[in-house]
Amino acid sequence: MSMSSDDTDLDIRALGKRYGTYTAVEDLSLSVRSGSFFSILGPSGCGKTTLLRMVAGFISPDTGDIRIKGASMLGVPPNRRPVNMVFQHLALFPMMSVGENIAYGLTQRGGVRKLKRAVARDKVRDMLRRVGLPGIEDKRIEQLSGGQKQRVAIARALVLEPTLLLLDEPLGALDMKLREHMKVELKQLQAEVGTTFVYITHDQSEALVMSDQVAVMNQGRFEQVGRPQQLYYEPASAFVAGFVGHNNRVEGRVEHIDGELVTLRTAAGLALQGRRAGNAKGLRAGDTAQLFVRPEAIDIGRTASELAQTPEGLRCHARVQSVLFDGGNSTVQVREDDSGQMLHIALPLTGRLADLRAGDGVLFSYRPEQAWCFAA
Ligand code: ATP
């Protein structure tokens, strides 16, 4: 197969790695477009770090190939690959100035030690400008905020102009507020510098906010590779539906199938509908299946006339278990009956729903095309 190296910075084909008899990653393939922000998202232990370290060259794969700009990296040592890495513990030198830290980036991997002082100084100054911290060369690392340290670590990694910047959960050590702030900053920074970022994280909200493309990884394999909106609205597997964003998961038995539309009957007797997806292609009546519907896709009302949408047949009765007011979209938990499953519904509690209370009987409904059905 021919691979375009013009607009593809990283191309991975059928990559596999075992540790002894344990398969850490298996049959991974992906292409990362030049200038994009690509995230690898998955739970702890799914193999993200193993994959990133193979791209960096610290671990050799057992099978498959890694190409950067079309050139195979198999057998190429880490310091000869056009990549650089930023780690969670940024590994800045606290006793050196910001400028010295970034200049250190220039002396890594041999090659450029003889760079003239003035040239190095210009590069450092330019890099600091590009990461939005002009003129702080002489500051000490301990004088910087957490967010500024992140930027300096990225500047140090970018100063040699790598084709790929690999980021290993760089926001992991920050407190939550700074994390929220930094994910927006990091996305902007990437867009400004234009370098291809390959970012690994177990935090789905980071991946959704920052990425052009996301590969969702589970047990050493990719479940789905796509844009954040695709993962969110068109999950290819139950794992993706459950891992990306909030979702209600309801189990039931397939009652009937009409084209793409599956009707499930829950243990408590509720009939729910959803579109068939991923492994549900072979589903038949009588099989157990699982349905996912997002909290914000569900509407509720105390009477049919309070419901904003949806056809007659899809209205289900439930009782409000709790109302958690949260300013914007609040969370209402409803249950079909005492034995039934809990559903979370996210909507503003204004107007008709301003005085909704636990114990209220409600109807809920959603559009079946916004729910996904997978085999159990
Ligand atoms: P985390 O987010 O916790 O770092 P991860 O997704 O990065 O997890 P990896 O570090 O790639 O996961 O590890 C994948 C699996 O391979 C894990 O089950 C881990 O225990 C195992 N593993 C990793 N390195 C080795 C090793 N050197 N020898 C044996 N097993 C290993």
GROMACS .gro file of N, CA, C and O in nm, residues 35-37 130 184-195 197 210 212:
model
   76
   35GLY      N    1   0.024   1.869   1.129
   35GLY     CA    2  -0.034   1.988   1.190
   35GLY      C    3  -0.156   1.962   1.274
   35GLY      O    4  -0.222   2.055   1.318
   36SER      N    5  -0.188   1.833   1.300
   36SER     CA    6  -0.309   1.806   1.377
   36SER      C    7  -0.276   1.775   1.523
   36SER      O    8  -0.163   1.749   1.560
   37PHE      N    9  -0.381   1.780   1.604
   37PHE     CA   10  -0.372   1.744   1.745
   37PHE      C   11  -0.439   1.607   1.756
   37PHE      O   12  -0.560   1.596   1.741
  130ARG      N   13   0.685   3.225   2.072
  130ARG     CA   14   0.585   3.136   2.010
  130ARG      C   15   0.497   3.066   2.113
  130ARG      O   16   0.383   3.034   2.085
  184VAL      N   17  -0.744   2.423   2.727
  184VAL     CA   18  -0.778   2.523   2.625
  184VAL      C   19  -0.649   2.586   2.571
  184VAL      O   20  -0.630   2.602   2.451
  185GLU      N   21  -0.560   2.619   2.665
  185GLU     CA   22  -0.432   2.681   2.626
  185GLU      C   23  -0.349   2.592   2.535
  185GLU      O   24  -0.289   2.637   2.438
  186LEU      N   25  -0.345   2.464   2.570
  186LEU     CA   26  -0.261   2.371   2.496
  186LEU      C   27  -0.311   2.356   2.353
  186LEU      O   28  -0.234   2.348   2.257
  187LYS      N   29  -0.442   2.353   2.340
  187LYS     CA   30  -0.505   2.345   2.208
  187LYS      C   31  -0.468   2.468   2.125
  187LYS      O   32  -0.430   2.457   2.008
  188GLN      N   33  -0.478   2.586   2.188
  188GLN     CA   34  -0.444   2.710   2.116
  188GLN      C   35  -0.296   2.712   2.079
  188GLN      O   36  -0.259   2.749   1.968
  189LEU      N   37  -0.215   2.668   2.174
  189LEU     CA   38  -0.071   2.667   2.151
  189LEU      C   39  -0.037   2.578   2.031
  189LEU      O   40   0.041   2.614   1.944
  190GLN      N   41  -0.099   2.461   2.028
  190GLN     CA   42  -0.073   2.369   1.917
  190GLN      C   43  -0.113   2.433   1.784
  190GLN      O   44  -0.039   2.425   1.686
  191ALA      N   45  -0.228   2.499   1.783
  191ALA     CA   46  -0.274   2.564   1.659
  191ALA      C   47  -0.176   2.674   1.617
  191ALA      O   48  -0.148   2.691   1.499
  192GLU      N   49  -0.120   2.745   1.716
  192GLU     CA   50  -0.028   2.854   1.685
  192GLU      C   51   0.105   2.803   1.631
  192GLU      O   52   0.155   2.851   1.530
  193VAL      N   53   0.164   2.704   1.700
  193VAL     CA   54   0.296   2.658   1.655
  193VAL      C   55   0.285   2.566   1.534
  193VAL      O   56   0.378   2.555   1.455
  194GLY      N   57   0.170   2.498   1.519
  194GLY     CA   58   0.147   2.417   1.400
  194GLY      C   59   0.217   2.281   1.398
  194GLY      O   60   0.204   2.207   1.301
  195THR      N   61   0.290   2.249   1.505
  195THR     CA   62   0.356   2.117   1.513
  195THR      C   63   0.250   2.010   1.541
  195THR      O   64   0.151   2.036   1.609
  197PHE      N   65   0.087   1.728   1.730
  197PHE     CA   66   0.092   1.679   1.868
  197PHE      C   67   0.029   1.541   1.874
  197PHE      O   68  -0.080   1.520   1.821
  210MET      N   69  -0.946   1.904   2.310
  210MET     CA   70  -0.824   1.946   2.243
  210MET      C   71  -0.804   1.890   2.103
  210MET      O   72  -0.735   1.949   2.022
  212ASP      N   73  -0.812   1.709   1.721
  212ASP     CA   74  -0.872   1.698   1.589
  212ASP      C   75  -0.921   1.555   1.568
  212ASP      O   76  -1.026   1.531   1.510
   0.00000   0.00000   0.00000
